[in-house]
PDB file of C-alpha atoms in Angstrom:
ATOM      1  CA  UNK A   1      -0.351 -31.544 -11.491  1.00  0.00           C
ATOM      2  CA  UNK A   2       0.308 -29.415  -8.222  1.00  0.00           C
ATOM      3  CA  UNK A   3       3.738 -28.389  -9.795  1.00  0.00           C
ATOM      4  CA  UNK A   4       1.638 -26.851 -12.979  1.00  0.00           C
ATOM      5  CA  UNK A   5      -0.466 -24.983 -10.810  1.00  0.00           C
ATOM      6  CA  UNK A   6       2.468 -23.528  -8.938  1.00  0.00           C
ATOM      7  CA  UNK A   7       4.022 -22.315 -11.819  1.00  0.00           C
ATOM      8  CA  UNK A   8       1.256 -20.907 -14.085  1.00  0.00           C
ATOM      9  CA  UNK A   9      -0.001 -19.488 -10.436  1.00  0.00           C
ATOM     10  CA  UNK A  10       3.786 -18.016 -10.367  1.00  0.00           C
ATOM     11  CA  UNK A  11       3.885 -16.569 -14.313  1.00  0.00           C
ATOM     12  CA  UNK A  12       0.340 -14.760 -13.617  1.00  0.00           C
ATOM     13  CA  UNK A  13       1.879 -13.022 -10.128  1.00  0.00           C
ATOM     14  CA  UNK A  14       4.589 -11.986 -12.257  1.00  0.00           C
ATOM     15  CA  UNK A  15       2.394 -10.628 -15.254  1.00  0.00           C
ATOM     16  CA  UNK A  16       0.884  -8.636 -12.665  1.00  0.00           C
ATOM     17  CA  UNK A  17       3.793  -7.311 -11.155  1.00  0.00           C
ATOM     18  CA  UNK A  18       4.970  -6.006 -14.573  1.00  0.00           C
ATOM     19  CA  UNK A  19       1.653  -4.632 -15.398  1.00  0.00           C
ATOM     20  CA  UNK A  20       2.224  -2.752 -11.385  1.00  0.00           C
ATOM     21  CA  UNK A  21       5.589  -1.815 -12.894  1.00  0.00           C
ATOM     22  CA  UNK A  22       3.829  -0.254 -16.230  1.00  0.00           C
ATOM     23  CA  UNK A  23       2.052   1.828 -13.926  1.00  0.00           C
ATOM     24  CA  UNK A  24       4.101   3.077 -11.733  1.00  0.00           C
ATOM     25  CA  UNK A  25       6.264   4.346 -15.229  1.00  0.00           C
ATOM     26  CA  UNK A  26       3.507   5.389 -16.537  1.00  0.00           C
ATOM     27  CA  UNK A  27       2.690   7.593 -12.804  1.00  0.00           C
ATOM     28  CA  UNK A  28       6.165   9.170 -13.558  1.00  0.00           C
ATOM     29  CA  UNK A  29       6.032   9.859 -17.338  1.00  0.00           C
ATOM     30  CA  UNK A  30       2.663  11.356 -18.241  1.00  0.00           C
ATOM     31  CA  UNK A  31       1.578  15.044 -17.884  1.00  0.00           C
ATOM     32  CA  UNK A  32      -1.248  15.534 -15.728  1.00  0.00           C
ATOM     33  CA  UNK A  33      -3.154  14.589 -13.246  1.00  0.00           C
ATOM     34  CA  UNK A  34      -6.096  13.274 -15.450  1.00  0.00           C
ATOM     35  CA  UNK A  35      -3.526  10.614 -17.209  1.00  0.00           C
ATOM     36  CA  UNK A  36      -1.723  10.437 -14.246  1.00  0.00           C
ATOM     37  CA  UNK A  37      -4.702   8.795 -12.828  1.00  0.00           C
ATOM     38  CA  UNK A  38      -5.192   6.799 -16.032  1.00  0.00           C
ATOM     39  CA  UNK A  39      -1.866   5.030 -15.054  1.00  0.00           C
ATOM     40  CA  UNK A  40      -2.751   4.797 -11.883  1.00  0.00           C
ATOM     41  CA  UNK A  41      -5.805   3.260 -11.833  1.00  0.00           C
ATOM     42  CA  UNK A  42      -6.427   0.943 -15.611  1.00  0.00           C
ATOM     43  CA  UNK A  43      -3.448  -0.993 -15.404  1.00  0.00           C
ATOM     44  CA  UNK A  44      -2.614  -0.919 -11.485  1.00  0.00           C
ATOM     45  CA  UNK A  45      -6.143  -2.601 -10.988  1.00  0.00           C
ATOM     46  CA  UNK A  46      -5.427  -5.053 -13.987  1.00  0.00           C
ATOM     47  CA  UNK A  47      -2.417  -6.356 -12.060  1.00  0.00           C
ATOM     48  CA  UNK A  48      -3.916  -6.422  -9.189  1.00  0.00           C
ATOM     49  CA  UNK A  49      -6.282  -8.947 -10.094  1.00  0.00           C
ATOM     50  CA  UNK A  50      -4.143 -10.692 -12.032  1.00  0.00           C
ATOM     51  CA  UNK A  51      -1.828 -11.423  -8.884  1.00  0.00           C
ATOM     52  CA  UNK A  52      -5.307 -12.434  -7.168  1.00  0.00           C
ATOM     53  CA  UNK A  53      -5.295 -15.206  -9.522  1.00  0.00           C
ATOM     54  CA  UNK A  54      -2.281 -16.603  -9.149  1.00  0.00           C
ATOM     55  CA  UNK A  55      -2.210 -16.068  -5.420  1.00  0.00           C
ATOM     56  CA  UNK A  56      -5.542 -18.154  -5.727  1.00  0.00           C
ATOM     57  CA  UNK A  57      -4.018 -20.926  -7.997  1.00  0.00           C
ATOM     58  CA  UNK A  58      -1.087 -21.472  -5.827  1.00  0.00           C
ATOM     59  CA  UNK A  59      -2.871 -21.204  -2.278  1.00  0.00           C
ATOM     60  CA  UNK A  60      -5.734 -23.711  -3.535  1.00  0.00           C
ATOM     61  CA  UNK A  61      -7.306 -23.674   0.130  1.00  0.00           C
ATOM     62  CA  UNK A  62     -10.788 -22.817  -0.263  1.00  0.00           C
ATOM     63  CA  UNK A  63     -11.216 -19.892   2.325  1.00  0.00           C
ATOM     64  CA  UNK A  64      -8.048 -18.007   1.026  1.00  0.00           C
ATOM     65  CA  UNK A  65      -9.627 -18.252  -2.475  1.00  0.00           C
ATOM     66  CA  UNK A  66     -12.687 -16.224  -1.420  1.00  0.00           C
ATOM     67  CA  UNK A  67     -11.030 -13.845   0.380  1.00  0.00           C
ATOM     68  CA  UNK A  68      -8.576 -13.424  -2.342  1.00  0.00           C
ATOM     69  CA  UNK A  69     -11.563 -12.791  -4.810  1.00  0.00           C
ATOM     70  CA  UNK A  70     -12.940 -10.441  -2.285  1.00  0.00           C
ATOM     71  CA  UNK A  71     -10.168  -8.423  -2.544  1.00  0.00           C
ATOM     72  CA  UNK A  72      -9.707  -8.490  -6.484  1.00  0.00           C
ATOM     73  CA  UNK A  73     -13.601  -7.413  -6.299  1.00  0.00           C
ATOM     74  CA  UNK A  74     -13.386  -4.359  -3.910  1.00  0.00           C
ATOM     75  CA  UNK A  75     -10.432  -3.290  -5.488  1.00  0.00           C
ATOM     76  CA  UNK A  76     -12.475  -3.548  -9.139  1.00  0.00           C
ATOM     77  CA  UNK A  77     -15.285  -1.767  -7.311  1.00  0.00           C
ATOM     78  CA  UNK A  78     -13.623   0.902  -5.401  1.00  0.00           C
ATOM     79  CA  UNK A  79     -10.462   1.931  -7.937  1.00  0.00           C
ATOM     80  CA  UNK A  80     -13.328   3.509 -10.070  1.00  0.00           C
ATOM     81  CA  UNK A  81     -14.731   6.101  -7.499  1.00  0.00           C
ATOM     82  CA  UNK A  82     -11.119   7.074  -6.343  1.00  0.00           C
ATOM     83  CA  UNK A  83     -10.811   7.467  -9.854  1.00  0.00           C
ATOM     84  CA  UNK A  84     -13.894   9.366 -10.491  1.00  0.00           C
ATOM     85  CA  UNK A  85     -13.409  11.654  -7.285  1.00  0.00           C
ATOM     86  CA  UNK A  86      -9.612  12.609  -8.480  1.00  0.00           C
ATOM     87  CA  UNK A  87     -11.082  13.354 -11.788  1.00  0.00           C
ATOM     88  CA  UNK A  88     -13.769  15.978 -10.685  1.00  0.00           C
ATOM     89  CA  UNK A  89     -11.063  17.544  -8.706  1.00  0.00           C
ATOM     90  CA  UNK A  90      -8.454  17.615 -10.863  1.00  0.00           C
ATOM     91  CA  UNK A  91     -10.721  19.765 -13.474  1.00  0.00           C
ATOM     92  CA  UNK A  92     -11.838  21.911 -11.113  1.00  0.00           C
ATOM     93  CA  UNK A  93      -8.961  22.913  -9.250  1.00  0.00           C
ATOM     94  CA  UNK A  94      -6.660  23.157 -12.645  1.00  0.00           C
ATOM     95  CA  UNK A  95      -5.066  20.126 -12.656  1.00  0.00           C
ATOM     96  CA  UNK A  96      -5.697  19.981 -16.664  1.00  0.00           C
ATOM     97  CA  UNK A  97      -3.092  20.956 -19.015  1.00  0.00           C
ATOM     98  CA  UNK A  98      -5.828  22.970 -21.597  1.00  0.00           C
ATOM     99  CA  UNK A  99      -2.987  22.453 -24.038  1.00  0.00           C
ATOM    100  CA  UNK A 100      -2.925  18.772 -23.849  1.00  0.00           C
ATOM    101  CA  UNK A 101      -7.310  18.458 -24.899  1.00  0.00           C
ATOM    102  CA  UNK A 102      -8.306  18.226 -28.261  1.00  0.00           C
ATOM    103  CA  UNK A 103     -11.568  18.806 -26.958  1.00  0.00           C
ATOM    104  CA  UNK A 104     -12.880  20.350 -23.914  1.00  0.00           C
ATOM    105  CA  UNK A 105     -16.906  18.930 -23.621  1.00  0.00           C
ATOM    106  CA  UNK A 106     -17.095  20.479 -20.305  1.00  0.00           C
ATOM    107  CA  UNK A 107     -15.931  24.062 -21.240  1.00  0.00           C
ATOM    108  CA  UNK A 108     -19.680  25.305 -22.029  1.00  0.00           C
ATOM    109  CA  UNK A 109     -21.377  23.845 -18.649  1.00  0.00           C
ATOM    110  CA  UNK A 110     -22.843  26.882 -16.834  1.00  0.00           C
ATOM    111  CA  UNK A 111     -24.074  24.937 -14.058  1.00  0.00           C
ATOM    112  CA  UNK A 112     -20.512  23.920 -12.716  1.00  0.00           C
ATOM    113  CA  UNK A 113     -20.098  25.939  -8.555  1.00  0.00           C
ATOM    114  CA  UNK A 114     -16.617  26.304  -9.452  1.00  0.00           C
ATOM    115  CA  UNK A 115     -16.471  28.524 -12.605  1.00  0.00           C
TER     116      UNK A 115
ATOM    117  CA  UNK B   1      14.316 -23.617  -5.191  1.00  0.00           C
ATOM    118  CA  UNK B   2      11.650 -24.405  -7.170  1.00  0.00           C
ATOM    119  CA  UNK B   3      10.761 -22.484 -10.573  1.00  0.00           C
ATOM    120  CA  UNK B   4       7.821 -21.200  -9.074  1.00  0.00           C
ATOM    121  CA  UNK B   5       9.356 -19.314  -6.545  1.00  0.00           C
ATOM    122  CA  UNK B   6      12.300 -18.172  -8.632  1.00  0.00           C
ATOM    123  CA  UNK B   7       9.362 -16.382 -10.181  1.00  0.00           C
ATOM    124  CA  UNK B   8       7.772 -15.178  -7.697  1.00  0.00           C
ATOM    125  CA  UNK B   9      10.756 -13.849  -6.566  1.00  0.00           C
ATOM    126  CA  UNK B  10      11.432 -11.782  -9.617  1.00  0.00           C
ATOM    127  CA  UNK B  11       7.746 -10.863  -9.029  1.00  0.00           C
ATOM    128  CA  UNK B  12       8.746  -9.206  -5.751  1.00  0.00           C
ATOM    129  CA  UNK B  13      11.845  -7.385  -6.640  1.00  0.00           C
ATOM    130  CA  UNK B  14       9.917  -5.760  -9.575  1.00  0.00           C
ATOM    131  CA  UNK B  15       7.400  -4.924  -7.192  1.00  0.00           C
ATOM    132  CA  UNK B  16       9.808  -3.241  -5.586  1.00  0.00           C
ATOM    133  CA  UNK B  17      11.622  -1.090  -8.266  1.00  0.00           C
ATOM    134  CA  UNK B  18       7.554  -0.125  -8.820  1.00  0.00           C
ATOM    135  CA  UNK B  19       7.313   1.065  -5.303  1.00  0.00           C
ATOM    136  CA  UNK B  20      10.187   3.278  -5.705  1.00  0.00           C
ATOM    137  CA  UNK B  21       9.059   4.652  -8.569  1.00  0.00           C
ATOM    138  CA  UNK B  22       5.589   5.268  -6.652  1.00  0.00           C
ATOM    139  CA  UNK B  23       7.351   7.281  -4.277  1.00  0.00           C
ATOM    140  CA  UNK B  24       8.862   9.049  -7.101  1.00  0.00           C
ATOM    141  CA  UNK B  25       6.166  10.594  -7.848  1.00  0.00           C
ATOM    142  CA  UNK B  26       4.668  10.880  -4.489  1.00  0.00           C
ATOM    143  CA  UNK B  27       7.694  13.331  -3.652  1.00  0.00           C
ATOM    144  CA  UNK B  28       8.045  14.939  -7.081  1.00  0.00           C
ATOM    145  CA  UNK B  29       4.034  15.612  -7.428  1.00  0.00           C
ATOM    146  CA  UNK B  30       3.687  19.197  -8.082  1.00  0.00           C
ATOM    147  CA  UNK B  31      -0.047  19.442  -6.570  1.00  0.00           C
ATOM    148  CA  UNK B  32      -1.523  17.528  -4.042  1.00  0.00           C
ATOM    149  CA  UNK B  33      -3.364  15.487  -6.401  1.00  0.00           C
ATOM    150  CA  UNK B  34      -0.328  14.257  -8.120  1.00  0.00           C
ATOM    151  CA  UNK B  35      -0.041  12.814  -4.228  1.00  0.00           C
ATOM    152  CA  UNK B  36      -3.378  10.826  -3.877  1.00  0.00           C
ATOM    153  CA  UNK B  37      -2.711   9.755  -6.979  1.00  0.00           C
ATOM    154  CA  UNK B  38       0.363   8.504  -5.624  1.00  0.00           C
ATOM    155  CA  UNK B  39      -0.660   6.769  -2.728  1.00  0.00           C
ATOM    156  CA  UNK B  40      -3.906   4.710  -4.246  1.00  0.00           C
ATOM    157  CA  UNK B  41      -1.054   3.124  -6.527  1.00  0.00           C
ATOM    158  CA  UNK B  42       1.352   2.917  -3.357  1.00  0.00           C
ATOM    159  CA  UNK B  43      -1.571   0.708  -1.525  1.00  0.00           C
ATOM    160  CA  UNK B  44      -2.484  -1.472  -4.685  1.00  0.00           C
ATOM    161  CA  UNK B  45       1.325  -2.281  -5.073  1.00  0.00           C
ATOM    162  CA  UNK B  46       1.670  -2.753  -1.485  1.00  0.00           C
ATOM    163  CA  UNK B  47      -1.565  -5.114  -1.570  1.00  0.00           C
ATOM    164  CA  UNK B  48       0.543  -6.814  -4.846  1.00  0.00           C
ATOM    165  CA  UNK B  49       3.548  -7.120  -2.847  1.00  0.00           C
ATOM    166  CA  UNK B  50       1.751  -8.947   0.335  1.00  0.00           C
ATOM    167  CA  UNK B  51      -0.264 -11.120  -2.204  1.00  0.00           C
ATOM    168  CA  UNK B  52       3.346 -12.279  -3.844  1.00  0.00           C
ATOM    169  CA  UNK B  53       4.430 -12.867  -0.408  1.00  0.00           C
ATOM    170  CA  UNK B  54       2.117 -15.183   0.720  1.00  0.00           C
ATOM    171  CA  UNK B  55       1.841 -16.923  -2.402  1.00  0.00           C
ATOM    172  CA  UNK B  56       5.988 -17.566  -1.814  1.00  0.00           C
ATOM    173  CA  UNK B  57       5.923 -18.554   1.780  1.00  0.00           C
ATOM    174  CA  UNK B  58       1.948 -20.052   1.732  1.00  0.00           C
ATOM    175  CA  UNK B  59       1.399 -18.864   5.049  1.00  0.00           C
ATOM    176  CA  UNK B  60      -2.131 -18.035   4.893  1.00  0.00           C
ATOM    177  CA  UNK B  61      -2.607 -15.523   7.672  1.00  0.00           C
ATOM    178  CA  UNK B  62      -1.577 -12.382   5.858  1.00  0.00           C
ATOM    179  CA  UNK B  63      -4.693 -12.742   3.689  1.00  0.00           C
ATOM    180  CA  UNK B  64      -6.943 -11.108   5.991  1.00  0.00           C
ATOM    181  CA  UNK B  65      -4.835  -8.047   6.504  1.00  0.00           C
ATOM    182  CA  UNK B  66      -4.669  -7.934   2.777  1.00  0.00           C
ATOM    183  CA  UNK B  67      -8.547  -7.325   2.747  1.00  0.00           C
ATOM    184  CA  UNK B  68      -7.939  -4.635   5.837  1.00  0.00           C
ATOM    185  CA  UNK B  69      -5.164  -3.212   3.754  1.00  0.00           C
ATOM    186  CA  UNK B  70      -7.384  -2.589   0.798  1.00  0.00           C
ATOM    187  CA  UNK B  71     -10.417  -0.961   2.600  1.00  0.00           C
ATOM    188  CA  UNK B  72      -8.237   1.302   4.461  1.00  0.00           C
ATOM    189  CA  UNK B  73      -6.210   2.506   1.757  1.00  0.00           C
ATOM    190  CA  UNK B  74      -9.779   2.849  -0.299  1.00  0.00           C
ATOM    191  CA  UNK B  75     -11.160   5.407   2.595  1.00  0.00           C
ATOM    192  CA  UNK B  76      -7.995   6.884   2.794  1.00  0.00           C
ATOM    193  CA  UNK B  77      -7.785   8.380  -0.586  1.00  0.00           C
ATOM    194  CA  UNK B  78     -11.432   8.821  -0.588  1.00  0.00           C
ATOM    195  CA  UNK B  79     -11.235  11.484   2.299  1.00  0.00           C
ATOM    196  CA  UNK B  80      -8.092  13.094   1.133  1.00  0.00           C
ATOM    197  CA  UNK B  81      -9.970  13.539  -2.406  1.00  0.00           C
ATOM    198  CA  UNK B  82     -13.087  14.908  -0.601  1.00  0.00           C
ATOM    199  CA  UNK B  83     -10.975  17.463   1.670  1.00  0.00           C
ATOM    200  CA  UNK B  84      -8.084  18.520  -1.045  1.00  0.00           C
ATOM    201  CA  UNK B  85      -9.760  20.509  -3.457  1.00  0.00           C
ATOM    202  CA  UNK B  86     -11.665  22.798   0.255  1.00  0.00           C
ATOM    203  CA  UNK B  87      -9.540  25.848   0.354  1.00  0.00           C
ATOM    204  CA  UNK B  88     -10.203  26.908  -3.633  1.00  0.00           C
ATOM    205  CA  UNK B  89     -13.913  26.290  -3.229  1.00  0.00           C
ATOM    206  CA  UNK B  90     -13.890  28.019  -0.198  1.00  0.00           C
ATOM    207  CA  UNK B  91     -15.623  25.320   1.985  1.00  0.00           C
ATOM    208  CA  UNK B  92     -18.680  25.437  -0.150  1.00  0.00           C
ATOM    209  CA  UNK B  93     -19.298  21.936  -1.569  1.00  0.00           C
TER     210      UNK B  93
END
């Protein structure tokens, strides 16, 4: 039984380092900041936990568990308001490509300090 | 060698190749966003990478720094973000 947990433990580490790997690609490949930080947030975070998991199934002591799911839920929690911070700067100091939008819903806002 | 740590082998080498490529684009980031960009995905690999590891060897006293690791890296980018975009607005946000 322990030699089944090792192993699916080991194929979920290694989905998540590929999904780390489809981020970092994706950090090199795309435009602009604003899908820059798509890359580096969606997938990066979906890795993460899914190395939390395996980490958990193969260390099957209790306390490392929590603290493993600690860390898989700060990093759930936190990876959002990076995100979020990035975001507002990266419209307001330029780092959108205007060609790249379809749509701009921010364009008309007259209460925005920085236009 | 078991299979499981043939894997999680492979797990760290590709870890690895993702690291570089992190750096990639830390260096080659036109603006300093591009950067903090950068580095949040250079601490959540490094976090992957030091989760792999301990899942290999099963020592179980890296998993603490692992929690350090992602808090720092969290305020890190979180006071780079607040203090990068200062000298357009002209200090007044």
């Amino acid at each position: 039984m322990t030699g089944l947990l090792d192993v699916v433990g080991a194929v979920l580490v290694l989905l998540g380092a590929l999904l780390a790997l489809a981020a970092a690609i994706g950090l090199l490949r795309l435009p602009d900041v604003l899908s820059r930080m798509h890359a580096a947030t969606k997938p990066q975070t979906a890795g993460l936990v899914l190395v939390v998991v395996g980490a958990a199934l193969l260390l099957r002591t209790s306390v490392d568990t929590w603290m493993l799911v600690l860390v898989g839920a700060f990093q759930l929690i936190t990876a959002p308001v990076t995100a979020h911070l990035v975001g507002r700067l990266a419209y307001r100091s330029g780092g959108v490509r205007e060609d790249l939008l379809h749509r701009d819903d921010l364009a008309d806002r007259e209460d925005d300090p920085a236009r | 060698m078991s299979l499981a740590s043939v894997l999680l082998t492979v797990a760290l080498a590709i870890l690895g190749l993702s690291l570089l490529l992190v750096l990639g684009r830390f260096v080659l980031g036109p603006s300093a966003l591009d950067r903090l960009v950068a580095l949040d995905a250079l601490v959540a690999v490094i976090m992957c990478g030091l989760m792999a590891q301990v899942a290999l060897s099963r020592d179980s006293a890296i998993v603490p720094t692992i929690v350090a690791v992602s808090l720092v890296g969290f305020l890190g980018s979180s006071t780079v973000a607040r203090f990068v975009g200062r000298k357009r607005s002209g200090g007044g946000s």
